[in-house]
Every structure is written in structure tokens, then in C-alpha cells.
Short mmCIF file of C-alpha atoms and ligand atoms in Angstrom, two decimals:
data_model
loop_
_atom_site.label_atom_id
_atom_site.label_comp_id
_atom_site.label_asym_id
_atom_site.label_seq_id
_atom_site.Cartn_x
_atom_site.Cartn_y
_atom_site.Cartn_z
CA MET A 1 48.21 91.29 155.88
CA GLY A 2 51.06 93.78 158.05
CA LYS A 3 50.33 91.56 161.53
CA CYS A 4 50.94 88.38 159.33
CA CYS A 5 54.56 89.63 158.39
CA LYS A 6 55.78 91.55 161.40
CA CYS A 7 54.89 87.55 162.84
CA ASN A 8 56.71 85.90 160.20
CA SER A 9 59.66 89.02 160.54
CA ARG A 10 60.29 88.20 164.10
CA LEU A 11 59.98 83.80 164.07
CA LEU A 12 62.58 84.23 160.94
CA CYS A 13 64.78 86.90 163.15
CA MET A 14 64.85 84.39 165.91
CA CYS A 15 65.66 81.39 163.81
CA LEU A 16 67.98 83.16 161.64
CA LEU A 17 69.94 85.25 164.21
CA PRO A 18 71.86 82.02 166.62
CA CYS A 19 71.81 81.08 163.07
CA MET A 20 74.16 83.35 162.06
CA MET A 21 75.99 83.81 165.64
CA THR A 22 76.70 80.83 165.39
CA GLY A 23 78.77 80.44 161.77
CA HIS A 24 80.73 84.11 162.76
CA LEU A 25 81.75 81.75 165.57
CA LEU A 26 82.57 78.74 162.60
CA VAL A 27 84.15 81.35 160.69
CA TYR A 28 86.47 83.49 163.47
CA ILE A 29 87.82 79.53 164.57
CA LEU A 30 88.89 78.48 160.76
CA VAL A 31 91.00 81.63 160.57
CA SER A 32 92.60 81.80 164.13
CA ILE A 33 93.60 77.85 163.24
CA PHE A 34 94.86 79.06 159.36
CA VAL A 35 96.50 81.89 161.40
CA ALA A 36 98.14 79.33 164.28
CA ILE A 37 99.18 76.86 161.78
CA THR A 38 100.97 78.68 159.30
CA TYR A 39 102.37 80.49 161.76
CA THR A 40 106.65 79.90 161.70
CA PRO A 41 108.30 80.52 165.55
CA PRO A 42 110.64 81.86 164.80
CA LYS A 43 114.50 80.97 166.42
CA ILE A 44 115.13 81.27 169.52
CA SER A 45 119.24 82.67 169.96
CA VAL A 46 120.24 81.63 173.79
CA HIS A 47 124.07 81.18 173.81
CA TYR A 48 124.79 79.96 176.82
CA VAL A 49 123.10 77.15 179.68
CA ALA A 50 123.08 77.25 182.91
CA PRO A 51 126.96 75.28 184.06
CA GLY A 52 125.71 72.32 185.71
CA THR A 53 122.63 71.72 183.01
CA SER A 54 123.85 68.02 181.43
CA ALA A 55 125.87 70.17 179.17
CA ASN A 56 125.96 67.75 176.60
CA SER A 57 123.68 69.37 172.78
CA SER A 58 123.98 66.22 170.95
CA VAL A 59 121.27 65.50 173.69
CA LEU A 60 119.45 66.98 171.97
CA ALA A 61 116.60 66.24 170.28
CA SER A 62 115.21 67.35 167.57
CA HIS A 63 111.80 69.16 167.82
CA PRO A 64 108.97 69.80 165.97
CA LEU A 65 109.69 71.36 163.28
CA HIS A 66 106.83 73.68 162.63
CA PRO A 67 104.86 73.96 165.90
CA PHE A 68 102.71 71.98 166.75
CA TRP A 69 100.66 74.93 167.77
CA ASN A 70 101.07 78.52 168.78
CA LEU A 71 104.85 78.77 170.32
CA ARG A 72 104.76 83.03 169.88
CA LEU A 73 107.93 83.10 171.85
CA GLU A 74 108.45 86.45 169.99
CA ASP A 75 107.07 87.99 172.07
CA SER A 76 107.32 85.89 175.68
CA ALA A 77 110.70 87.99 178.24
CA LEU A 78 114.57 86.62 177.61
CA TRP A 79 113.56 84.77 180.88
CA ASN A 80 110.87 83.42 179.99
CA GLN A 81 112.78 81.91 176.74
CA MET A 82 115.75 80.81 178.25
CA GLN A 83 113.86 79.10 180.36
CA HIS A 84 111.29 77.75 177.18
CA ALA A 85 115.02 76.62 175.25
CA LEU A 86 116.12 74.47 178.69
CA ASP A 87 112.98 72.84 179.89
CA ARG A 88 112.47 72.00 176.11
CA ARG A 89 115.95 70.51 176.68
CA HIS A 90 115.14 68.51 179.51
CA ASN A 91 112.28 67.54 178.39
CA PRO A 92 112.13 63.39 177.98
CA ILE A 93 109.34 63.13 175.36
CA LEU A 94 112.01 64.97 173.03
CA THR A 95 115.28 64.12 175.13
CA GLY A 96 114.86 60.62 176.77
CA ASN A 97 116.46 58.72 174.79
CA THR A 98 118.90 59.97 171.60
CA SER A 99 118.51 56.39 169.97
CA GLY A 100 115.32 57.15 168.28
CA ILE A 101 114.23 60.13 166.66
CA LEU A 102 118.47 61.97 166.04
CA ARG A 103 119.36 59.30 164.15
CA ASN A 104 116.64 60.64 161.73
CA PRO A 105 119.64 62.10 159.39
CA LYS A 106 117.60 63.86 157.99
CA ARG A 107 116.77 66.16 160.41
CA LYS A 108 118.95 68.72 161.39
CA ARG A 109 119.04 70.43 163.97
CA VAL A 110 117.59 73.71 164.87
CA SER A 111 118.44 75.65 168.47
CA LYS A 112 122.13 76.28 168.56
CA ILE A 113 123.28 76.63 171.86
CA LYS A 114 126.30 76.87 173.06
CA ASP A 115 127.67 75.28 176.56
CA GLY A 116 130.40 74.97 178.16
CA CYS A 117 130.99 78.55 179.94
CA PHE A 118 132.27 77.19 183.73
CA PRO A 119 134.37 78.15 184.02
CA ASP A 120 135.85 81.16 182.76
CA CYS A 121 132.44 82.44 181.99
CA MET A 122 132.51 85.65 181.97
CA ALA A 123 135.15 86.44 179.57
CA GLN A 124 133.46 83.68 177.47
CA CYS A 125 130.28 83.98 176.72
CA SER A 126 128.46 86.88 175.10
CA PHE A 127 125.14 87.62 176.76
CA PRO A 128 121.58 87.28 174.77
CA HIS A 129 120.49 89.71 173.04
CA VAL A 130 117.63 91.79 174.68
CA ASN A 131 114.45 93.66 173.10
CA GLY A 132 115.26 97.21 175.55
CA PHE A 133 118.68 96.14 177.15
CA ASP A 134 119.21 99.10 177.05
CA GLY A 135 116.68 100.79 178.91
CA PHE A 136 116.87 98.26 182.41
CA PRO A 137 118.42 100.13 185.17
CA ASP A 138 121.55 98.90 186.03
CA GLN A 139 121.35 96.38 188.52
CA MET A 140 119.45 94.20 185.52
CA LYS A 141 121.80 95.26 182.90
CA ALA A 142 124.71 93.23 185.42
CA PHE A 143 122.20 90.44 186.19
CA VAL A 144 121.60 90.32 182.30
CA ARG A 145 125.29 90.18 181.51
CA SER A 146 126.83 87.68 184.83
CA MET A 147 123.44 84.74 184.82
CA HIS A 148 124.70 82.40 183.28
CA CYS A 149 127.24 82.50 185.66
CA ARG A 150 126.18 80.50 189.04
CA GLU A 151 129.63 78.35 191.01
CA TYR A 152 132.35 81.18 192.33
CA PRO A 153 135.59 80.61 194.27
CA SER A 154 135.00 80.03 198.23
CA LEU A 155 136.69 82.16 200.13
CA ILE A 156 136.41 80.97 203.96
CA SER A 157 133.99 78.13 204.18
CA GLN A 158 133.31 75.57 207.21
CA PRO A 159 133.79 72.28 206.44
CA GLY A 160 134.04 71.19 209.66
CA LEU A 161 130.55 72.92 210.77
CA CYS A 162 128.46 69.53 211.04
CA ARG A 163 131.29 66.46 212.18
CA LYS A 164 131.34 65.34 215.89
CA ASN A 165 134.57 66.11 216.25
CA ASN A 166 137.40 66.86 215.05
CA SER A 167 139.03 63.57 214.61
CA SER A 168 136.25 62.00 213.09
CA LEU A 169 135.03 62.23 209.38
CA ASP A 170 131.39 61.70 210.68
CA LEU A 171 128.96 64.11 210.13
CA ASP A 172 126.60 64.66 212.48
CA SER A 173 122.20 65.52 212.55
CA PRO A 174 122.13 68.74 213.83
CA MET A 175 117.94 68.86 213.83
CA LEU A 176 119.12 72.57 212.04
CA VAL A 177 120.60 74.87 209.70
CA MET A 178 120.48 78.09 210.02
CA ALA A 179 121.58 80.31 207.30
CA ILE A 180 121.80 84.01 207.18
CA LYS A 181 122.23 85.94 204.52
CA SER A 182 124.42 88.64 205.89
CA GLN A 183 127.95 91.18 204.55
CA VAL A 184 130.60 91.63 205.71
CA GLY A 185 129.81 94.80 207.00
CA ASN A 186 127.13 93.51 209.84
CA PHE A 187 128.94 91.94 212.14
CA GLU A 188 126.67 94.03 214.84
CA ASN A 189 123.82 92.04 213.41
CA ARG A 190 125.79 88.68 213.56
CA GLN A 191 127.19 89.59 216.53
CA ALA A 192 123.42 90.30 217.87
CA ILE A 193 121.82 87.26 216.41
CA ARG A 194 125.04 85.08 218.00
CA GLU A 195 124.25 86.60 221.13
CA THR A 196 119.96 85.66 221.20
CA TRP A 197 118.19 83.44 218.43
CA GLY A 198 121.40 82.15 216.35
CA ARG A 199 123.13 80.47 219.09
CA SER A 200 124.89 77.74 217.54
CA GLY A 201 124.34 74.12 220.20
CA LEU A 202 122.19 72.65 221.68
CA VAL A 203 118.76 74.36 222.35
CA LYS A 204 115.89 73.39 223.93
CA GLY A 205 112.43 73.89 223.67
CA GLU A 206 109.67 75.87 224.48
CA SER A 207 106.97 74.47 225.05
CA ASN A 208 108.65 70.78 225.65
CA LYS A 209 112.36 70.33 226.36
CA LYS A 210 112.97 68.54 223.59
CA GLY A 211 114.98 70.80 221.72
CA GLY A 212 117.73 70.41 219.07
CA LEU A 213 121.69 70.61 217.56
CA VAL A 214 121.48 73.82 215.66
CA ARG A 215 123.99 75.07 213.99
CA THR A 216 124.52 78.84 212.87
CA VAL A 217 126.52 79.79 209.50
CA PHE A 218 126.00 83.23 207.77
CA LEU A 219 126.29 84.15 203.87
CA LEU A 220 128.68 86.08 202.79
CA GLY A 221 129.25 87.60 199.26
CA ARG A 222 132.15 90.20 198.54
CA GLN A 223 132.20 93.55 199.76
CA ASP A 224 130.13 95.36 196.34
CA SER A 225 132.36 97.87 195.26
CA SER A 226 130.70 99.55 193.07
CA THR A 227 128.80 101.14 194.90
CA GLY A 228 131.46 102.94 196.45
CA PRO A 229 135.21 102.43 198.39
CA HIS A 230 134.53 100.99 200.66
CA PRO A 231 136.66 100.38 204.14
CA ASP A 232 138.72 96.72 203.94
CA LEU A 233 137.14 94.20 206.70
CA LYS A 234 138.97 90.99 205.51
CA ASN A 235 141.38 91.63 207.91
CA LEU A 236 138.28 91.75 211.02
CA LEU A 237 136.61 88.89 208.93
CA GLN A 238 139.24 86.66 209.08
CA LEU A 239 139.74 87.27 212.56
CA GLU A 240 135.71 86.38 213.14
CA ASN A 241 135.45 83.25 211.79
CA GLN A 242 138.94 82.69 213.55
CA ARG A 243 136.97 83.18 216.47
CA PHE A 244 133.02 82.07 216.28
CA GLY A 245 134.03 80.05 212.46
CA ASP A 246 130.38 80.49 211.54
CA ILE A 247 131.61 82.29 208.64
CA LEU A 248 130.29 81.54 204.92
CA GLN A 249 132.01 83.65 202.38
CA TRP A 250 132.18 83.21 198.10
CA ASP A 251 134.09 85.56 195.38
CA PHE A 252 130.74 87.42 194.04
CA ARG A 253 129.86 90.40 194.27
CA ASP A 254 127.18 91.38 197.51
CA THR A 255 124.37 92.13 195.82
CA PHE A 256 120.78 92.72 195.65
CA PHE A 257 119.73 90.99 192.64
CA ASN A 258 123.16 88.41 193.42
CA LEU A 259 121.18 87.13 196.45
CA THR A 260 119.63 84.40 194.40
CA LEU A 261 123.61 82.69 194.28
CA LYS A 262 124.16 82.45 198.46
CA ASP A 263 120.50 80.06 198.08
CA LEU A 264 122.54 78.41 195.29
CA LEU A 265 125.95 78.67 196.90
CA PHE A 266 124.82 77.37 199.88
CA TRP A 267 122.97 73.99 199.11
CA GLN A 268 125.75 73.43 197.17
CA TRP A 269 127.92 73.45 201.21
CA PHE A 270 124.74 72.06 202.78
CA GLN A 271 125.28 68.60 199.96
CA LYS A 272 128.65 68.26 200.26
CA TYR A 273 129.16 69.45 204.58
CA CYS A 274 126.07 69.08 206.51
CA PRO A 275 122.85 66.70 203.88
CA LYS A 276 121.92 65.06 206.98
CA ALA A 277 121.16 67.57 209.23
CA THR A 278 116.62 67.41 209.17
CA PHE A 279 115.92 71.12 208.58
CA VAL A 280 117.40 74.26 207.15
CA PHE A 281 116.07 78.11 208.19
CA LYS A 282 117.12 80.65 205.51
CA GLY A 283 116.66 83.97 206.11
CA ASP A 284 118.29 87.46 206.90
CA ASP A 285 120.53 89.10 209.28
CA ASP A 286 117.68 92.12 210.52
CA VAL A 287 115.42 90.10 211.49
CA PHE A 288 114.04 87.92 215.44
CA VAL A 289 113.42 84.33 215.65
CA ARG A 290 111.81 82.92 218.67
CA THR A 291 114.88 79.54 217.80
CA GLY A 292 112.91 77.62 220.93
CA ALA A 293 109.64 77.71 219.11
CA LEU A 294 110.94 76.79 215.93
CA LEU A 295 112.41 73.81 217.55
CA ASP A 296 108.50 73.01 219.29
CA TYR A 297 107.46 73.34 216.04
CA LEU A 298 109.44 71.76 213.96
CA ASN A 299 109.48 68.54 216.72
CA LYS A 300 106.35 68.11 215.61
CA GLN A 301 106.69 67.65 212.07
CA TRP A 302 108.76 65.66 212.26
CA ASP A 303 106.59 62.94 214.19
CA GLU A 304 104.39 63.83 212.10
CA HIS A 305 106.30 62.50 209.18
CA LYS A 306 108.07 59.49 211.18
CA LEU A 307 104.37 58.42 211.85
CA TRP A 308 103.80 59.18 207.88
CA ARG A 309 106.45 57.27 206.95
CA ALA A 310 106.07 54.13 209.02
CA TYR A 311 102.41 53.61 207.11
CA THR A 312 103.41 54.75 203.04
CA ASN A 313 107.36 54.27 203.04
CA GLU A 314 107.33 58.29 201.85
CA THR A 315 110.57 58.57 202.61
CA GLU A 316 111.11 62.23 201.74
CA MET A 317 110.09 65.36 203.81
CA ASN A 318 108.61 68.01 201.43
CA LEU A 319 108.37 70.97 204.59
CA PHE A 320 108.80 74.15 202.82
CA VAL A 321 107.22 77.07 205.38
CA GLY A 322 106.58 81.05 205.86
CA ASP A 323 104.83 84.22 204.21
CA VAL A 324 103.42 82.77 201.43
CA ILE A 325 102.70 85.34 199.04
CA ASN A 326 100.53 83.76 195.66
CA ASN A 327 99.57 85.23 192.74
CA ALA A 328 102.26 87.89 192.70
CA MET A 329 102.88 89.76 189.41
CA PRO A 330 106.47 91.01 188.65
CA ASN A 331 107.24 94.86 190.31
CA ARG A 332 107.26 97.09 187.55
CA GLU A 333 107.71 100.70 189.09
CA PRO A 334 111.10 101.21 187.47
CA SER A 335 112.17 103.31 191.09
CA THR A 336 112.18 100.36 193.46
CA LYS A 337 114.82 97.86 194.10
CA TYR A 338 112.87 95.08 193.30
CA TYR A 339 111.72 96.15 189.81
CA ILE A 340 112.00 93.63 187.27
CA PRO A 341 111.30 94.98 183.27
CA GLY A 342 108.79 93.45 181.24
CA GLY A 343 111.67 92.87 178.72
CA PHE A 344 113.05 90.11 181.73
CA TYR A 345 109.83 88.42 183.15
CA LYS A 346 106.73 88.31 181.69
CA GLY A 347 103.51 86.66 184.21
CA ALA A 348 102.89 86.14 187.19
CA TYR A 349 104.79 84.75 190.07
CA PRO A 350 104.64 81.42 191.62
CA ALA A 351 103.43 81.35 195.17
CA TYR A 352 106.99 82.01 196.92
CA ALA A 353 107.45 82.23 200.65
CA GLY A 354 108.38 85.53 201.45
CA GLY A 355 111.49 87.67 202.19
CA GLY A 356 112.64 87.66 206.33
CA GLY A 357 112.74 83.70 206.54
CA VAL A 358 111.86 80.48 205.42
CA VAL A 359 112.19 76.51 206.60
CA TYR A 360 112.27 73.57 204.52
CA SER A 361 113.29 69.65 205.68
CA GLY A 362 116.91 68.85 204.80
CA SER A 363 116.07 66.17 202.59
CA LEU A 364 114.06 69.37 200.05
CA ALA A 365 117.53 71.56 200.30
CA LEU A 366 119.22 69.04 199.18
CA ARG A 367 116.09 68.20 195.75
CA LEU A 368 116.24 71.66 195.43
CA LYS A 369 120.01 72.53 194.87
CA ARG A 370 119.10 69.37 191.97
CA VAL A 371 116.44 71.32 190.57
CA SER A 372 117.86 74.45 190.70
CA GLU A 373 120.44 73.23 188.51
CA ARG A 374 117.46 73.64 185.22
CA VAL A 375 115.88 76.67 186.44
CA HIS A 376 117.67 79.93 185.07
CA LEU A 377 118.80 82.31 188.04
CA PHE A 378 116.22 84.94 189.17
CA PRO A 379 117.31 88.04 190.23
CA ILE A 380 114.76 88.05 193.54
CA ASP A 381 115.62 84.94 195.56
CA ASP A 382 112.20 84.41 197.48
CA VAL A 383 110.77 83.95 193.64
CA TYR A 384 113.76 82.46 192.92
CA LEU A 385 113.01 79.12 195.62
CA GLY A 386 108.81 78.97 194.87
CA MET A 387 109.92 78.62 191.10
CA CYS A 388 113.03 75.78 192.01
CA LEU A 389 109.26 74.29 194.10
CA HIS A 390 107.03 74.37 191.51
CA ARG A 391 109.75 72.67 189.41
CA LEU A 392 109.07 69.98 191.60
CA GLY A 393 105.47 69.60 192.17
CA LEU A 394 105.98 71.66 195.55
CA SER A 395 104.12 74.73 197.13
CA PRO A 396 105.31 76.47 200.43
CA SER A 397 102.52 76.09 203.10
CA HIS A 398 101.87 79.47 204.73
CA HIS A 399 102.12 79.82 208.35
CA PRO A 400 100.40 82.75 210.22
CA GLY A 401 103.09 82.30 212.50
CA PHE A 402 105.76 84.25 210.11
CA LEU A 403 105.58 87.82 209.97
CA THR A 404 107.62 88.97 206.86
CA PHE A 405 105.33 92.68 207.68
CA ASP A 406 106.03 92.73 211.37
CA LEU A 407 103.30 92.97 214.00
CA PRO A 408 100.39 95.26 213.75
CA GLU A 409 102.14 99.03 214.94
CA GLY A 410 100.64 98.88 218.44
CA ASP A 411 102.16 95.39 219.78
CA ARG A 412 106.02 95.44 218.80
CA GLY A 413 106.33 97.13 222.63
CA LYS A 414 104.03 94.20 223.72
CA PRO A 415 106.16 91.53 225.26
CA CYS A 416 103.06 89.25 225.56
CA ALA A 417 102.01 89.77 220.63
CA TYR A 418 105.45 87.89 220.46
CA LYS A 419 103.51 84.83 221.76
CA SER A 420 102.09 83.09 219.02
CA VAL A 421 105.19 85.01 216.76
CA LEU A 422 108.47 82.66 215.15
CA LEU A 423 109.68 85.00 213.10
CA VAL A 424 108.91 88.83 212.14
CA HIS A 425 110.67 91.24 210.52
CA ARG A 426 112.71 93.08 211.70
CA ARG A 427 115.26 94.40 214.23
CA THR A 428 118.38 95.73 214.39
CA PRO A 429 120.77 94.70 217.14
CA ASN A 430 119.75 96.04 220.10
CA GLU A 431 115.86 95.18 219.43
CA MET A 432 116.81 91.89 218.97
CA LEU A 433 118.77 91.63 222.94
CA THR A 434 115.81 93.72 224.32
CA LEU A 435 113.84 91.03 222.46
CA TRP A 436 115.62 88.10 223.54
CA ARG A 437 115.45 89.18 227.24
CA TRP A 438 111.58 89.38 226.97
CA LEU A 439 111.47 86.39 225.96
CA GLN A 440 113.29 84.36 228.03
CA ASN A 441 111.02 85.63 230.97
CA LEU A 442 107.48 86.00 228.99
CA PRO A 443 104.96 86.68 231.78
CA ASP A 444 102.56 83.68 232.50
CA HIS A 445 99.16 85.78 231.90
CA CYS A 446 100.01 86.15 228.47
C1 NAG B 1 126.52 63.15 176.07
O1 NAG B 1 126.60 62.14 174.46
C2 NAG B 1 127.67 61.34 173.96
C3 NAG B 1 127.60 61.39 172.39
O2 NAG B 1 126.12 61.54 172.34
C4 NAG B 1 127.32 60.32 175.77
O3 NAG B 1 128.15 59.25 174.97
C5 NAG B 1 127.93 60.88 176.26
O4 NAG B 1 127.20 59.85 177.29
C6 NAG B 1 126.13 62.10 176.79
N1 NAG B 1 126.82 62.56 178.14
C7 NAG B 1 126.10 63.25 178.98
C8 NAG B 1 126.23 63.60 180.43
O5 NAG B 1 124.99 63.01 178.62
C1 NAG B 2 115.77 54.41 174.50
O1 NAG B 2 115.19 53.16 174.14
C2 NAG B 2 116.01 52.23 173.52
C3 NAG B 2 115.00 51.23 172.60
O2 NAG B 2 114.64 52.09 171.42
C4 NAG B 2 116.06 51.68 175.22
O3 NAG B 2 116.50 49.70 174.89
C5 NAG B 2 116.38 52.08 176.23
O4 NAG B 2 116.14 51.74 177.03
C6 NAG B 2 116.35 53.50 176.40
N1 NAG B 2 117.48 53.81 176.78
C7 NAG B 2 116.44 55.43 177.84
C8 NAG B 2 117.14 56.18 178.46
O5 NAG B 2 115.29 55.30 177.72
C1 NAG B 3 140.99 71.07 215.50
O1 NAG B 3 142.16 70.78 215.20
C2 NAG B 3 143.15 72.01 214.58
C3 NAG B 3 144.23 71.72 214.18
O2 NAG B 3 143.55 70.77 212.79
C4 NAG B 3 143.69 72.30 216.35
O3 NAG B 3 143.74 73.31 216.01
C5 NAG B 3 142.52 72.37 217.19
O4 NAG B 3 143.03 72.96 218.88
C6 NAG B 3 141.83 71.15 217.39
N1 NAG B 3 140.43 71.67 218.22
C7 NAG B 3 140.02 71.12 218.61
C8 NAG B 3 138.87 71.22 219.90
O5 NAG B 3 140.60 69.82 219.33
C1 NAG B 4 136.20 62.72 219.38
O1 NAG B 4 136.29 61.26 218.19
C2 NAG B 4 136.94 59.74 218.53
C3 NAG B 4 136.52 58.67 217.71
O2 NAG B 4 135.40 59.72 216.97
C4 NAG B 4 136.08 59.92 219.64
O3 NAG B 4 136.95 58.29 220.15
C5 NAG B 4 136.51 60.93 220.37
O4 NAG B 4 135.61 60.71 222.52
C6 NAG B 4 135.76 62.31 220.49
N1 NAG B 4 135.55 63.25 220.97
C7 NAG B 4 134.61 63.94 221.59
C8 NAG B 4 135.13 65.05 222.80
O5 NAG B 4 133.32 63.79 220.80
C1 NAG B 5 127.48 89.39 191.07
O1 NAG B 5 128.36 89.19 191.09
C2 NAG B 5 129.04 89.03 189.89
C3 NAG B 5 130.11 88.57 190.31
O2 NAG B 5 131.05 89.80 191.05
C4 NAG B 5 129.45 90.47 189.54
O3 NAG B 5 130.06 90.13 188.19
C5 NAG B 5 127.54 91.14 188.52
O4 NAG B 5 127.92 91.33 188.14
C6 NAG B 5 127.27 90.58 190.41
N1 NAG B 5 125.75 90.70 190.02
C7 NAG B 5 125.54 92.00 190.17
C8 NAG B 5 123.62 91.48 189.95
O5 NAG B 5 125.36 92.58 190.37
C1 NAG B 6 107.70 49.60 202.86
O1 NAG B 6 108.46 49.02 202.40
C2 NAG B 6 108.75 47.54 203.56
C3 NAG B 6 110.97 46.99 202.79
O2 NAG B 6 111.12 47.17 202.04
C4 NAG B 6 107.70 46.74 202.73
O3 NAG B 6 108.43 44.95 203.64
C5 NAG B 6 106.35 47.45 203.64
O4 NAG B 6 105.73 47.07 203.08
C6 NAG B 6 106.77 48.47 202.83
N1 NAG B 6 105.21 49.15 203.51
C7 NAG B 6 103.78 49.84 202.28
C8 NAG B 6 103.07 50.25 203.66
O5 NAG B 6 104.73 50.18 201.36
#
């Protein structure tokens, strides 16, 4: 009797346990579905849109008044919320056609988006309310206050840089435009670059002699007076520009979190004055580039693209190379300059090419410009480029020759170690000149 009871209860256990577990799971699922359905999302209060987006609030389609599924935006961060609103404005399913759903008079529009912040955007727009704004560091506050502004007057421009000569309006098509982010005070860096890797003109390749036409410009903002008074270098800059004609300057504070503006404004300039250039290098003024080797690489890519194009009619070239960083998370350490508070951005970064420098095709530059109108400014420029690429459905390619984090300590003084390098970070002006001399006559044994 006792034995049978034991075996019965074991059988019972084996039968009942899975049933009970499935039952619990079912209850759990039902409850969570119920919670999700009854949940209504908070109104997103975004007071402005980036200028440049099609500013037509009447085009905004009525989105479902009740959530289709969980849209818990209240616990996401400012940038994510704003981007979400912008995405919804441009969602072709929701907005594409005003003739359909919008006609329905019963539907009222829910989202309030104030348009037309530009041109007086600083004065007119209230910046959005953010939880924890008071706890943001100063540079983050300054960024949030001005992040809806992306048009700044040009102070120095180079409309003729890509023209064949003075008298004609014909555009030349440089092989490579080098856009180097610099600051007003960094004259020495710019001069070292002009004398070495950033020389404008016809540049030979290293192995095959094909090379190409290179044009260099330096991207500058206005000296940042918030860090203290600066000596007035305006006249010096004017002189420098008269002599070299390679400065692009805009009227915004040249701070770390404003670097993204340089990309945007450069793309505008590029589209207007140099749209036929085949490739763009974008980098900092403290890197060293082996321009000849880079041209070899680009010529090879270009030849492959032409071959590919002949077979597929694919006209757009999607090259974007650099030192790619995958699955990076925002820096949450308040003492660093890269600090991004959780109240501003949540989630991982898309794949992006790190600092120092990247190369992309001219056709991609034009598309990046277009798509950037639909991506809210982000304080870290490399990440912003990654976001724009992501929107285009592309991802950056990694090239081992881009050494954003430099060579191993022991190799830095050996010329041969630079044989396979395309870009190395970071070098002082003196080091640039030394390196350049080394590389002109690399020993054969390398
Ligand atoms: C904005 O909307 C109006 C009327 O709804 C329309 O006539 C106009 O073409 C739209 N503008 C743009 C840029 O979509
Ligand atoms: C909008 O819809 C109408 C008919 O519903 C169609 O004729 C028109 O082509 C559509 N416009 C766009 C831009 O899709
Ligand atoms: C280009 O034009 C400017 C004035 O329009 C003139 O000062 C300059 O000398 C010209 N340069 C050349 C190379 O012709
Ligand atoms: C400048 O352009 C004109 C007309 O396009 C041409 O005749 C002239 O040879 C060009 N000069 C130079 C130096 O390329
Ligand atoms: C960027 O530049 C604008 C215009 O000069 C300025 O108002 C803003 O504070 C700057 N942003 C940052 C983060 O420094
Ligand atoms: C490429 O385009 C040309 C002209 O538009 C056409 O004749 C040819 O068939 C196309 N080739 C392919 C592979 O689509």
C-alpha cells in the first residue's frame, strides 16, 4: 500500500508539475497583455523640430490614439523621445499621404510640434523639459539649449575651392577632399598639415603612381569665450586665409559638443561647392595620415566600384571606412568629457567609426547630409555619423590601417612600423614633420 502510494504520488507529480507551470505562464502572459493594452502613453512634449525637416505640421498623420503595443516612452531619455517624434513625422506609413486618414474630421491631432524655429531659433524656442536637467553638466545643458539650431552664418568660405580656375564656373572633381576639424588657435597644426599630409594639389599614390587631386579645408568655429578670454586672433586668421584660402569658419562656439555642427555645415558647403568630389576624408588636426597610401586604397576601391557598376547599374558608392567601434555604450562617468547622462540618451550606440579620421565617398556625403535632416543633433560627432549611417541602412567598414589608439608604445619610433598605417592618432606638429620625412624614404627592408 505504502509503496503504491509513493509511486502514485510520483506519477501525479510528473503529470501535474508541467501542467501547473504552463498554467502559471498563461496567467502571466494574460496579465501582461492586459497591462499593456490598458496602458496609455504620456503625451510627448516636444516643442520644436530640427529646421531642415519638412516643417509641415499639417502633414502629420494621425497616429493611433491608443497604443498598438507597449510604447513606454515616459521612461526613455530626451534624445530618444525627440527622435521618436521625428521618426513618426517621417514615417511613410503614418505621414506619406495627407489625402487619406487625415481627412477624417473626428480625429484630432495629439502631438503638438511647434515649427519654424529657424532662423531666430535661439530666441524663440523653449528647450524641452527634461527630468534631471539641473543635474546635467554645463556642456550638456548648453547642448540641450541649442540642439535645435543647426544653421549658423558662414564667416569664411571657399566657394572657389573646387573650381577649375577663376574665370570659369566649371567644377573640378577632386579625388579627395580633406576636411580637417581645427580651432582658431591651432595655427601650428594647420601649417604642419599643409606642409605634410594635407598638401592641396596633385598628390602621388605610394605604390602605383596614379594618385589624385587633393583639396584640403579646415573647419573652424568661433573661439569659445566661455573658457576665459582669448587673445584676438581674427586678423591673423584673415591673413592665413588670404595666404592659403583653405579655411571654412562658421559663427558658433567651437566647443567639444558643437563638433557635430562642423560635419553638418561642411556637408552643406560640400553639396553647394564641391559635390563632384569622389571621396571625403574627415579628421582632426592632431592625426597623421599617409595620404599617398590612402589614395592607393581609394583608387583601388574606385576601380572596383566602376567594375561593379558596369554589372549592376549601381551608381551610388557606399564606402565608409575607419576604426569601427561596435556595441559601445554611452559613457556614464560624470567626470569625463564624453559623459552622456541617462536622462539624455538611452541604449547602445550604433556601430560608428572612432575619432581621428574616417573616409567616405562623395556620394555618401550627399546622402548623409540629406538623412541628417531627420536625425536630431547628438553631442558626440562620431556617434552622430554612425546614427546617420544607420538611418541610411549602412554600416561603417573597419580598416586596420586606422589607428585611433596609436601604435604600441615601443613601435612609435620605428619608421617601418608605419608601413601598413593609413592614419595614426595623435601627433604634434613636430612629430608630423618628422614622420613625413621618415616616410618619404622608407628603408627597403620594411
Ligand atoms: C504643407 O501642407 C500644405 C497643405 O496641407 C501643402 O499645400 C504644402 O505643399 C505642404 N508643404 C510641404 C513642404 O509638404
Ligand atoms: C496619396 O493618395 C492618393 C489617393 O489616395 C494618390 O492618388 C496619391 O498619389 C497619393 N500621394 C502620394 C504622395 O503617395
Ligand atoms: C582670381 O580672381 C581674383 C579676383 O576676382 C584675382 O584677384 C586673382 O588674381 C585671380 N587669380 C588668378 C589665378 O587668376
Ligand atoms: C580657365 O578657364 C578658361 C575658360 O574655361 C580657360 O580658357 C583657361 O585656359 C583656364 N585657365 C587655366 C589656367 O586653367
Ligand atoms: C554651440 O554653439 C552655439 C552658438 O554659438 C552656442 O549657443 C551653444 O552654447 C554651443 N553649444 C555648446 C554645447 O557649447
Ligand atoms: C543598365 O542600364 C542600361 C541603361 O539604362 C540598360 O540598358 C542595361 O540593361 C542595364 N543593365 C543592368 C544589368 O541592369
